[in-house]
Short mmCIF file of N, CA and C in Angstrom, two decimals:
data_model
loop_
_atom_site.label_atom_id
_atom_site.label_comp_id
_atom_site.label_asym_id
_atom_site.label_seq_id
_atom_site.Cartn_x
_atom_site.Cartn_y
_atom_site.Cartn_z
N ARG Y 253 36.11 -81.88 -22.78
CA ARG Y 253 35.41 -82.36 -23.77
C ARG Y 253 34.23 -81.21 -24.27
N ASN Y 254 34.28 -81.05 -25.50
CA ASN Y 254 33.33 -79.84 -26.07
C ASN Y 254 32.08 -80.83 -26.36
N ARG Y 255 30.92 -80.07 -25.81
CA ARG Y 255 29.77 -80.54 -25.95
C ARG Y 255 29.03 -81.03 -27.42
N ASP Y 256 29.66 -80.06 -28.20
CA ASP Y 256 29.36 -80.47 -29.54
C ASP Y 256 30.44 -80.94 -30.17
N TRP Y 257 30.85 -82.26 -30.08
CA TRP Y 257 31.93 -82.90 -30.58
C TRP Y 257 32.02 -82.89 -32.09
N ARG Y 258 30.75 -82.83 -32.56
CA ARG Y 258 30.83 -82.80 -34.17
C ARG Y 258 31.40 -81.58 -34.79
N ALA Y 259 31.11 -80.19 -34.06
CA ALA Y 259 31.62 -79.02 -34.52
C ALA Y 259 33.07 -78.98 -34.27
N SER Y 260 33.74 -79.40 -33.25
CA SER Y 260 35.26 -79.37 -32.67
C SER Y 260 36.11 -80.62 -33.23
N ASN Y 261 35.37 -81.81 -33.28
CA ASN Y 261 35.96 -82.87 -33.57
C ASN Y 261 37.36 -83.12 -32.97
N ARG Y 262 37.39 -82.82 -31.82
CA ARG Y 262 38.98 -82.92 -31.26
C ARG Y 262 38.74 -83.73 -30.02
N GLY Y 263 39.78 -84.38 -29.35
CA GLY Y 263 39.81 -85.15 -28.37
C GLY Y 263 38.92 -86.60 -28.61
N ARG Y 264 38.99 -87.06 -29.83
CA ARG Y 264 38.26 -88.18 -30.15
C ARG Y 264 39.57 -89.19 -30.26
N ARG Y 265 39.21 -90.28 -29.74
CA ARG Y 265 40.27 -91.44 -29.79
C ARG Y 265 39.49 -92.61 -30.58
N LEU Y 266 40.06 -92.84 -31.72
CA LEU Y 266 39.68 -93.94 -32.58
C LEU Y 266 40.17 -95.21 -32.19
N ASP Y 267 39.42 -96.24 -31.87
CA ASP Y 267 39.73 -97.57 -31.56
C ASP Y 267 40.46 -98.34 -32.76
N HIS Y 268 40.98 -99.35 -32.78
CA HIS Y 268 41.60 -100.19 -33.82
C HIS Y 268 41.26 -101.67 -33.81
N ILE Y 269 41.26 -102.20 -35.00
CA ILE Y 269 41.14 -103.69 -34.95
C ILE Y 269 42.22 -104.12 -35.98
N TRP Y 270 43.12 -104.96 -35.67
CA TRP Y 270 44.13 -105.21 -36.50
C TRP Y 270 43.94 -106.75 -36.92
N ILE Y 271 44.20 -107.07 -38.17
CA ILE Y 271 44.15 -108.54 -38.70
C ILE Y 271 45.23 -108.72 -39.54
N THR Y 272 45.67 -110.17 -39.67
CA THR Y 272 46.85 -110.44 -40.32
C THR Y 272 46.53 -110.46 -41.83
N PRO Y 273 47.66 -110.34 -42.65
CA PRO Y 273 47.22 -110.45 -44.01
C PRO Y 273 46.26 -111.62 -44.51
N ASP Y 274 46.53 -112.81 -43.83
CA ASP Y 274 45.70 -114.07 -44.35
C ASP Y 274 44.21 -113.81 -44.21
N PHE Y 275 43.90 -112.76 -43.46
CA PHE Y 275 42.21 -112.57 -43.16
C PHE Y 275 41.82 -111.36 -44.09
N LEU Y 276 42.62 -110.83 -45.02
CA LEU Y 276 42.07 -109.72 -45.66
C LEU Y 276 40.95 -110.03 -46.66
N GLY Y 277 41.15 -111.18 -47.31
CA GLY Y 277 40.29 -111.76 -48.15
C GLY Y 277 38.96 -112.11 -47.63
N SER Y 278 38.82 -112.20 -46.25
CA SER Y 278 37.63 -112.57 -45.46
C SER Y 278 36.79 -111.13 -44.84
N LEU Y 279 37.53 -109.99 -45.20
CA LEU Y 279 36.78 -108.82 -44.74
C LEU Y 279 35.61 -108.58 -45.53
N ARG Y 280 34.58 -108.58 -44.69
CA ARG Y 280 33.22 -108.24 -45.60
C ARG Y 280 32.88 -107.03 -45.52
N ARG Y 281 32.85 -106.28 -44.19
CA ARG Y 281 32.80 -104.84 -44.03
C ARG Y 281 33.49 -104.22 -42.85
N HIS Y 282 33.26 -103.00 -43.00
CA HIS Y 282 33.71 -102.27 -41.51
C HIS Y 282 33.13 -100.97 -41.47
N ALA Y 283 33.17 -100.56 -40.05
CA ALA Y 283 32.39 -99.16 -39.73
C ALA Y 283 33.09 -98.58 -38.67
N ILE Y 284 33.05 -97.28 -38.60
CA ILE Y 284 33.24 -96.42 -37.72
C ILE Y 284 32.13 -95.99 -36.93
N LEU Y 285 31.83 -96.21 -35.74
CA LEU Y 285 30.62 -95.99 -35.25
C LEU Y 285 30.63 -94.51 -34.38
N ALA Y 286 30.71 -93.47 -35.29
CA ALA Y 286 30.88 -92.15 -34.78
C ALA Y 286 29.83 -91.54 -33.74
N ASP Y 287 28.48 -92.14 -34.20
CA ASP Y 287 27.46 -91.60 -33.48
C ASP Y 287 27.50 -92.00 -31.93
N ALA Y 288 28.18 -93.16 -31.71
CA ALA Y 288 28.25 -93.54 -30.27
C ALA Y 288 28.76 -92.43 -29.41
N ARG Y 289 29.28 -91.28 -29.93
CA ARG Y 289 29.91 -90.17 -29.16
C ARG Y 289 28.42 -89.50 -28.42
N ASP Y 290 27.45 -89.65 -29.27
CA ASP Y 290 26.24 -89.06 -28.85
C ASP Y 290 25.38 -89.87 -27.73
N TRP Y 291 25.94 -90.98 -27.47
CA TRP Y 291 25.29 -91.80 -26.40
C TRP Y 291 25.31 -91.20 -25.02
N PRO Y 292 24.39 -91.24 -24.19
CA PRO Y 292 24.45 -90.90 -22.68
C PRO Y 292 25.52 -91.43 -22.00
N GLN Y 293 26.49 -90.75 -21.37
CA GLN Y 293 27.58 -91.33 -20.51
C GLN Y 293 28.57 -91.94 -21.41
N THR Y 294 28.84 -91.32 -22.60
CA THR Y 294 29.72 -92.04 -23.62
C THR Y 294 31.05 -91.63 -23.19
N SER Y 295 32.11 -92.44 -23.82
CA SER Y 295 33.64 -92.17 -23.63
C SER Y 295 34.14 -91.13 -24.90
N ASP Y 296 35.38 -91.04 -24.75
CA ASP Y 296 36.00 -90.06 -25.72
C ASP Y 296 36.49 -91.24 -27.03
N HIS Y 297 36.30 -92.48 -26.91
CA HIS Y 297 36.58 -93.43 -27.73
C HIS Y 297 35.49 -93.55 -28.75
N VAL Y 298 35.89 -93.94 -30.06
CA VAL Y 298 34.87 -94.17 -31.03
C VAL Y 298 35.23 -95.46 -31.36
N PRO Y 299 34.00 -96.46 -31.04
CA PRO Y 299 34.15 -97.74 -31.65
C PRO Y 299 34.25 -98.05 -33.13
N VAL Y 300 34.85 -99.22 -33.32
CA VAL Y 300 34.88 -99.71 -34.85
C VAL Y 300 34.62 -100.90 -34.74
N CYS Y 301 33.86 -101.59 -35.84
CA CYS Y 301 33.54 -103.02 -36.19
C CYS Y 301 34.08 -103.29 -37.45
N VAL Y 302 34.25 -104.76 -37.51
CA VAL Y 302 34.59 -105.36 -38.93
C VAL Y 302 33.59 -106.63 -38.79
N GLU Y 303 33.35 -106.89 -39.95
CA GLU Y 303 32.89 -108.51 -40.27
C GLU Y 303 33.80 -109.04 -41.16
N LEU Y 304 34.15 -110.29 -40.67
CA LEU Y 304 34.80 -111.27 -41.40
C LEU Y 304 34.09 -112.61 -41.82
N ASP Y 305 34.19 -113.01 -43.05
CA ASP Y 305 33.68 -114.29 -43.47
C ASP Y 305 34.53 -115.33 -43.21
N LEU Y 306 34.41 -116.02 -41.98
CA LEU Y 306 35.47 -117.19 -41.58
C LEU Y 306 34.86 -118.32 -42.17
#
């Protein structure tokens, strides 16, 4: 893993969240938390979040 992951942007694993078409209208927002790669003892995964209005 490169110390400066922003410069190389390789070795990154983007996690996924899957929803059924029934919930598409409930999707309020989504985010890719790329800054998590800067946390101490981080992994090569990039967390993702969604907010649903249920």
